[in-house]
Amino acid sequence: MIVPTNKLFEHAYGKYAVGAYNINNAEQVMGLFRGNVQSKAPFIIQISKGARSYTDKHLLEAMIRAADEIFPEAVFAVHLDHGDEATCMDCIASGFYTSVMIDASHESFEQNVAITKRVVDAAHPKGISVEAELGQLGGVEEHVKVDEKDAKLTDPKDAERFVKLTGCDSLACAIGTSHGAFKFSGSQGLHFEVIEEIQRRLPKFPLVMHGSSSVPQDEVQRINAAGGKMKGAKGVDEAQISRASKMGVTKVNIDTDGRLVWCRVHREAFRDNPENFDLRPPGKIFMAEYAKYIEHKNVVLGSAGQLDAVRAFLNG
Ligand code: G3H
Ligand code: 13P
Ligand code: ZN
């Protein structure tokens, strides 16, 4: 069942975080739905600009509608990840997405406000909520690369002003994470003092943590042992993710970890079965392994086991 993104946030806020998982193909969709249904967790399925053009945006939409029928127990929202203004408007017009992210964080504060406000004005009359971004994460996003030294943590005072000026429904904040598999060179981690101060200024306002993959070290080792080159890959500590999930970080974005599962499964499958040329055997393993990963992650986020409570909340 597709439900409004902001309803999921209302239920989760301060108690747990909703996992927002990126998808690109059918195997990811199947693994994702299985993992969430098996762990009884509400979730957000998110689609980036790159994902929309990888095969075709209509194909993704059709796969999600089909998965909704295959898994009638699933409760989820559909979100555009890292949209520009034109893509946000396209998703709003499509009527399929329950929320969009407008990412104008690389613009000046004033420009970011103006662009975000235009998207909010188009989205709200249709009941679609808007995630905006303030501050700059390190790492690579599709349309912008930010060096670690140029990454800027979100200023809590600006965050308060930004939310009031734009009317956005959730805010992606730079709190120490970055996109991709190489997040930290040492023992750096989340800036809880920034999360606390933003929450103090914006009580009950859902925050979004991008770059939340934990880059499991056993996964990295297995990838390297099967021919990969991912030396030094490092992600966010899961204990820190759990702590943030109870502090108003209500949406936790994960893409890289899913790619690592895919990479490990396929590298090992072709290493161990060099005579195989069929896509289905590794595909089947991937769907099962990705579902297992999602189940585990939902326990970390606290969303596992929330499905009955969410349904009661939505009906009440
Ligand atoms: O934050 C970006 C997400 O990981 C999506 O990545 O733009 O390569 O699909 P993508
Ligand atoms: P990761 O690269 O840590 O998985 O972050 C994904 C993300 O933020 C998607 O918007
Ligand atoms: Zn992101």
XYZ file of N, CA, C and O and ligand atoms in Angstrom, residues 22 24 48-51 81-82 140-142 179 210 255-256 259, ligand 1:
74
model
N 17.286 3.063 -2.183
C 17.295 3.353 -3.630
C 17.133 2.071 -4.434
O 17.693 1.020 -4.077
N 16.991 0.461 -8.639
C 17.251 0.667 -10.066
C 16.675 -0.425 -10.952
O 16.480 -0.211 -12.145
N 16.380 7.816 -7.849
C 17.205 8.989 -8.192
C 16.979 9.368 -9.660
O 16.376 8.595 -10.424
N 17.503 10.501 -10.042
C 17.436 10.910 -11.456
C 18.124 9.867 -12.332
O 17.653 9.498 -13.393
N 19.274 9.388 -11.853
C 20.035 8.376 -12.598
C 19.240 7.091 -12.749
O 19.266 6.449 -13.806
N 18.518 6.713 -11.701
C 17.711 5.489 -11.760
C 16.586 5.648 -12.775
O 16.258 4.718 -13.513
N 14.665 10.930 -5.192
C 15.903 11.216 -4.457
C 16.756 12.212 -5.248
O 16.967 12.031 -6.458
N 17.235 13.255 -4.590
C 18.128 14.251 -5.207
C 17.610 14.806 -6.537
O 18.292 14.722 -7.571
N 30.268 12.025 -3.739
C 29.777 12.257 -5.094
C 28.282 12.032 -5.150
O 27.780 11.012 -4.719
N 27.561 13.014 -5.663
C 26.180 12.804 -6.052
C 26.173 12.872 -7.563
O 27.160 13.262 -8.174
N 25.057 12.576 -8.140
C 25.024 12.466 -9.596
C 25.491 13.756 -10.294
O 26.316 13.742 -11.184
N 28.184 10.653 0.774
C 27.698 9.579 -0.097
C 28.831 8.614 -0.451
O 30.002 8.997 -0.432
N 21.324 11.646 4.774
C 21.839 11.031 3.539
C 23.173 10.366 3.871
O 23.747 10.588 4.941
N 21.873 3.533 -0.104
C 22.016 3.047 -1.474
C 23.280 2.180 -1.589
O 23.243 1.023 -2.022
N 24.405 2.752 -1.165
C 25.699 2.076 -1.330
C 25.700 0.654 -0.769
O 26.222 -0.274 -1.410
N 24.368 -1.739 -3.133
C 25.296 -1.961 -4.255
C 26.405 -2.931 -3.834
O 26.875 -3.738 -4.637
O 22.721 9.971 -3.207
C 22.694 9.418 -4.282
C 22.183 8.032 -4.387
O 23.122 7.113 -3.902
C 21.743 7.745 -5.779
O 22.822 7.480 -6.615
O 22.404 9.073 -8.498
O 23.944 7.099 -8.769
O 21.468 6.766 -8.590
P 22.659 7.614 -8.232
